[in-house]
XYZ file of C-alpha atoms in Angstrom:
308
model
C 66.802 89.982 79.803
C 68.015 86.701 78.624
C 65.370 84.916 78.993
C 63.196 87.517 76.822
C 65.236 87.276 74.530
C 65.856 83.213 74.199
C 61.998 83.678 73.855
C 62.067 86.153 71.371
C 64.181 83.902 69.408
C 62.081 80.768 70.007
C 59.128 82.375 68.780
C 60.836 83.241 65.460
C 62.296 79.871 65.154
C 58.616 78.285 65.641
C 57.324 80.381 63.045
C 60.453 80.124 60.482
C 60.017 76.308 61.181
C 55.966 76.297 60.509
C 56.789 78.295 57.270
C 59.117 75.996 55.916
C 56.803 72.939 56.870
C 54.546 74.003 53.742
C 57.293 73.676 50.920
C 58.117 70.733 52.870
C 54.919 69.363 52.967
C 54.374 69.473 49.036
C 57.774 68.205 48.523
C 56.792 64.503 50.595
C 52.878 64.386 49.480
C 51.677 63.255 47.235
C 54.931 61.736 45.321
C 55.660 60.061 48.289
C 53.083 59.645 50.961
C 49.599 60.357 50.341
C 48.220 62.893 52.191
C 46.269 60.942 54.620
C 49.011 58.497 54.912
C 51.688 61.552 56.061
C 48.952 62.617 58.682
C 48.909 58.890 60.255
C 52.661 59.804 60.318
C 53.093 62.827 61.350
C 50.438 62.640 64.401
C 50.855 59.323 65.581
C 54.965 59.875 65.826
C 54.044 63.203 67.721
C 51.926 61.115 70.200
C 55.011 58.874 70.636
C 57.194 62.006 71.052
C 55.042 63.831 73.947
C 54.440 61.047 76.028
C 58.274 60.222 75.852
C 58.644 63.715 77.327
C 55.957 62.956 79.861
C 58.042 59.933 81.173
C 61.253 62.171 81.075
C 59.355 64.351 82.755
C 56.439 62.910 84.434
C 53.622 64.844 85.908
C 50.123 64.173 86.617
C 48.389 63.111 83.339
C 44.933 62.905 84.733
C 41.756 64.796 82.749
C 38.760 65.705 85.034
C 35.699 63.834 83.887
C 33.834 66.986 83.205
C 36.391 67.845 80.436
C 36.653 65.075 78.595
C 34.076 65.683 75.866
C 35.704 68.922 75.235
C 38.985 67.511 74.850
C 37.057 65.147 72.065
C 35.650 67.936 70.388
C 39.331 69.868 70.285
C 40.779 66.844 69.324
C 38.477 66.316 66.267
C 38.634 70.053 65.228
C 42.441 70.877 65.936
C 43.600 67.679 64.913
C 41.521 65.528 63.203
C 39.433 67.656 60.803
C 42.554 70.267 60.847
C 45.253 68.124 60.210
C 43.569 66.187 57.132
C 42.366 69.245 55.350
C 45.509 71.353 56.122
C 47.995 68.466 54.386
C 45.477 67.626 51.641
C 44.930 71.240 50.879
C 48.451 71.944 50.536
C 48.820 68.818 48.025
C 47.211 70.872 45.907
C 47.652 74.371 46.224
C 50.823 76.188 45.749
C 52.999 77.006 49.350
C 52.544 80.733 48.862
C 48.941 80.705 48.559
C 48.068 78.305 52.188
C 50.677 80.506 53.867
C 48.836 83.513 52.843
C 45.282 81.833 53.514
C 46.370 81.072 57.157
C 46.956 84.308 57.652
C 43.566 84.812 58.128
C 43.028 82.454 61.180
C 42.944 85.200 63.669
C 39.932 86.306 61.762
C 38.164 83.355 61.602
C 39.177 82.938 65.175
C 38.043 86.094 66.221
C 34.507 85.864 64.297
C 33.546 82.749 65.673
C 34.850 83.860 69.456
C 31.745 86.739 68.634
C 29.508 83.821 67.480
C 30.478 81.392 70.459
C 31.661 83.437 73.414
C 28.909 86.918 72.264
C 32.102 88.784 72.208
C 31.488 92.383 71.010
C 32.754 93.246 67.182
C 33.780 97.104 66.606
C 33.909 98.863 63.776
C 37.832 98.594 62.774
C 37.136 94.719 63.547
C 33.905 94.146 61.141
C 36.315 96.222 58.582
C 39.492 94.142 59.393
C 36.920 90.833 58.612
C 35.588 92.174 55.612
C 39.073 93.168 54.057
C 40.297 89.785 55.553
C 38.022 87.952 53.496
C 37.990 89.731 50.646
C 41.779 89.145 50.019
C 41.073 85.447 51.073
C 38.494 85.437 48.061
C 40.942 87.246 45.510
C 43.547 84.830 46.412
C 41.235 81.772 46.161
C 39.481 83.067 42.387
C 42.575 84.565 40.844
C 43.380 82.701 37.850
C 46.656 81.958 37.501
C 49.029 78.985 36.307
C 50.997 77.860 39.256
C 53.909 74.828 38.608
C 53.677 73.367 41.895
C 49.466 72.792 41.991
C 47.419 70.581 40.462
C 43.975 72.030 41.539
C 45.127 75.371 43.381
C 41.255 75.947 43.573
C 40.255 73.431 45.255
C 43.234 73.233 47.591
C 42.715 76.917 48.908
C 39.282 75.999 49.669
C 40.590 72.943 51.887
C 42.944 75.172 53.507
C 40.085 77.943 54.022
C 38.116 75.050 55.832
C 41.166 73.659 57.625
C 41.655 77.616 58.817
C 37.562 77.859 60.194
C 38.200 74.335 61.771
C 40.971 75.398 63.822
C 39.256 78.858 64.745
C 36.719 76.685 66.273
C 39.153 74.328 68.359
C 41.809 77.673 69.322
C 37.933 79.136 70.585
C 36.734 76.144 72.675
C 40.471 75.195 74.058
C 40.571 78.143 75.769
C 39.164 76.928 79.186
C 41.418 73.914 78.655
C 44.483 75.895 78.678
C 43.237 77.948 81.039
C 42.885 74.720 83.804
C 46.117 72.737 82.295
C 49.339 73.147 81.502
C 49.710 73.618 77.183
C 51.850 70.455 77.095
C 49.301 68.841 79.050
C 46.783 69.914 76.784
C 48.574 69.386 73.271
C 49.538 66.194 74.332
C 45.817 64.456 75.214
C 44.792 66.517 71.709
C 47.038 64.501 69.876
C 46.530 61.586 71.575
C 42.586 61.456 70.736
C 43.152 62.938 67.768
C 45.028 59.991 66.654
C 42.412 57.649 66.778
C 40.016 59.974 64.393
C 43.097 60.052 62.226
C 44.040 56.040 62.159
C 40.893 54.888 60.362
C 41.294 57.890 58.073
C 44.594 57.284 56.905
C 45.746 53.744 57.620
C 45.477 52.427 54.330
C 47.419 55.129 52.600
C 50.186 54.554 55.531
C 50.564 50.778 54.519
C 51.025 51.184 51.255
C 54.019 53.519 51.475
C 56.889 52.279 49.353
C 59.475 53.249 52.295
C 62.159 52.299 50.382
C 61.908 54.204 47.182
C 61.458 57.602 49.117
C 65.108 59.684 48.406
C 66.966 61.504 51.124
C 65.556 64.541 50.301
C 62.223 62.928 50.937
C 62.897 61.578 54.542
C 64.073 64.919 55.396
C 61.214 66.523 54.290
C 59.368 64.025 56.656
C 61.587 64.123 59.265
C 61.122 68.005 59.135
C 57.105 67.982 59.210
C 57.387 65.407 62.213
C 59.637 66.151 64.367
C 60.343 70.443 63.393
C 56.328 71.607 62.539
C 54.884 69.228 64.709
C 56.672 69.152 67.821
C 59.718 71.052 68.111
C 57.930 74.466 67.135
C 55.139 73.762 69.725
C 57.732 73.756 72.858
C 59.442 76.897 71.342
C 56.043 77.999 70.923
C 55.201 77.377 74.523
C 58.342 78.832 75.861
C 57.516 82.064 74.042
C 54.257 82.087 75.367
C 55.083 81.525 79.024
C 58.037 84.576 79.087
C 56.143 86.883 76.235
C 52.396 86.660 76.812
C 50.164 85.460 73.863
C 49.807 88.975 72.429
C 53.205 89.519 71.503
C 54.206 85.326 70.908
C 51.039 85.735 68.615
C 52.281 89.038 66.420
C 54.891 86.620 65.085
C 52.468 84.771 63.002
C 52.584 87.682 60.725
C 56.409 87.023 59.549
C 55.352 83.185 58.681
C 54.084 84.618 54.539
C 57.143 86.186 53.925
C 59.897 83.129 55.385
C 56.856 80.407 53.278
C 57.454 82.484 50.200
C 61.370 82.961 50.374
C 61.511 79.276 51.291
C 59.235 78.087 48.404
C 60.844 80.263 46.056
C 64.344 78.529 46.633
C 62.809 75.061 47.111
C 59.785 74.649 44.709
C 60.326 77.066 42.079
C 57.425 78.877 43.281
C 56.669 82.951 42.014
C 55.737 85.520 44.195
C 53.237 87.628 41.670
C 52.156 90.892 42.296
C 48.456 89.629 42.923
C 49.324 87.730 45.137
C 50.766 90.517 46.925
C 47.837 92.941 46.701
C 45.919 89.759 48.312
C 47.971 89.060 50.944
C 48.213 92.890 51.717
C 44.494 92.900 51.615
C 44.514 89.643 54.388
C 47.135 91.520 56.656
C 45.891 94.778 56.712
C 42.040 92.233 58.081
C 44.093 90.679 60.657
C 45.630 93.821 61.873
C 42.624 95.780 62.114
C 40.831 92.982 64.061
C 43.693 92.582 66.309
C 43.836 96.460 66.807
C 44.208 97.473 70.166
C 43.031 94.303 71.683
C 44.002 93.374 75.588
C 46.689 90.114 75.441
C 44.138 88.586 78.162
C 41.305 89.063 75.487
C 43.451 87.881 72.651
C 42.480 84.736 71.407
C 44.571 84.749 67.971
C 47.141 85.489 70.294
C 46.964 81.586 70.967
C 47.201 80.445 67.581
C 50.797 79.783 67.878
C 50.877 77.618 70.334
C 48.676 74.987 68.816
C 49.161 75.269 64.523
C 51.475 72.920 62.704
């Protein structure tokens, strides 16, 4: 019973701490890092951080050869490509509206599983898509002056394709998490995925003024590091080992209202009724397509594990 519940617990704390990570996010970049700059950060001190726990902890760190152009392909789509649109995107948008838009994954995920995998789509899941999207859309065209972005537009789209990138990597990990362990995995992601990110964001890293960055801004950075990018994972996996991904992935549905509360208190941000009706619209998709689904089919189940 204890242990259910510790994992109860660490599956709310992961997705508290993911929420929060988009306020924080906007409050380092791009006053104080550039975007591309905070990714060379933020994954390459991950890196550091899991293979610290592999020598703590060592185990065997081998890949089979047959795997290893997968784990290139997850690594550029759930790291890479994910990771750069996902911080750039919320540079510009508001915190509110890429909380909301990530609600959608499971869609995405699930639409490209039927593209990828020829997984059947029933009815309730083509309408779950469909109302998904639509509230996506709303969200994306509403017009609307927002204090905390500078192109909201244009942002929402980034996050959109940061969302469709992901859906790809959660779909093609799946055999990869199915023959390793999920630190295993996350930690060879992150690893490869580092040196698509280094050429992409190494000039923006050097020319960080370190010193002129306040304490709220090293919090902020220390938050997005070490909280979003490797602290929720473990309480992510821990959920997932003593919960199943079914129920560890129904939690992704509390991380719009904790980003809003948070960004309201921290950013000044405003919770407007269309925004509402559009994030109604994207939660009503995502439970429809997740309606009655098997936790061994569930792939958004997953997405927990893996999202910063």
């Amino acid at each position: 019973m204890s242990k259910t519940r510790n994992a109860h617990l660490a599956a709310l704390a992961a997705n508290i701490i993911f929420a929060a990570s988009f306020s924080f996010i906007k409050i380092i970049t791009p006053q104080y890092i550039a975007p591309f700059g905070l990714n060379v950060a933020r994954v390459g001190v991950t890196v550091i951080l899991f293979w610290i726990l592999f020598a703590l902890k060592p185990s065997n760190a081998a890949i089979n050869r047959k795997d290893w152009g997968r784990f290139i392909i997850c690594a550029l789509a759930g790291v890479a490509i994910n990771q750069v649109l996902f911080v750039k995107g919320i540079s510009l948008t508001s915190s509110i509206h890429a909380s909301l838009l990530m609600l959608a994954s499971p869609i995405f995920i699930t639409l490209i599983a039927a593209w990828l995998l020829k997984e059947r789509l029933g009815k309730k899941t083509v309408a779950g898509m469909l109302l998904g999207i639509s509230g996506a859309a709303f969200l994306i065209l509403m017009r609307q002056e927002m204090k905390t972005a500078t192109d909201p537009v244009l942002g929402d789209l980034l996050i959109m394709m940061n969302a469709i990138s992901y859906a790809f990597y959660m779909v093609l990990v799946r055999p990869l998490m199915a023959a390793y362990s999920p630190i295993h995995v996350l930690r060879w992601v992150f690893t490869i995925g580092m040196f698509f990110i280094l050429p992409i964001g190494w000039n923006q890293f050097v020319a960080v003024d370190w010193a002129a960055i306040p304490p709220i801004g090293w919090f902020s950075l220390a938050f997005v590091i070490i909280g979003a990018t490797f602290l929720a994972y473990l309480f992510s996996i821990y959920a997932l080992q003593h919960l199943g991904a079914a129920v560890t992935g129904n939690y992704i549905y509390t991380q719009p209202f904790f980003a809003a509360v948070i960004a309201m208190v921290f950013l000044g941000e405003d919770f407007t009724i269309q925004k509402g009706i559009a994030g109604m619209l994207i939660f009503t998709g995502v439970f429809l397509v997740n309606y009655k689904r098997n936790a061994n089919r569930s792939v958004a189940g997953l997405r927990v594990v893996e999202k910063p």
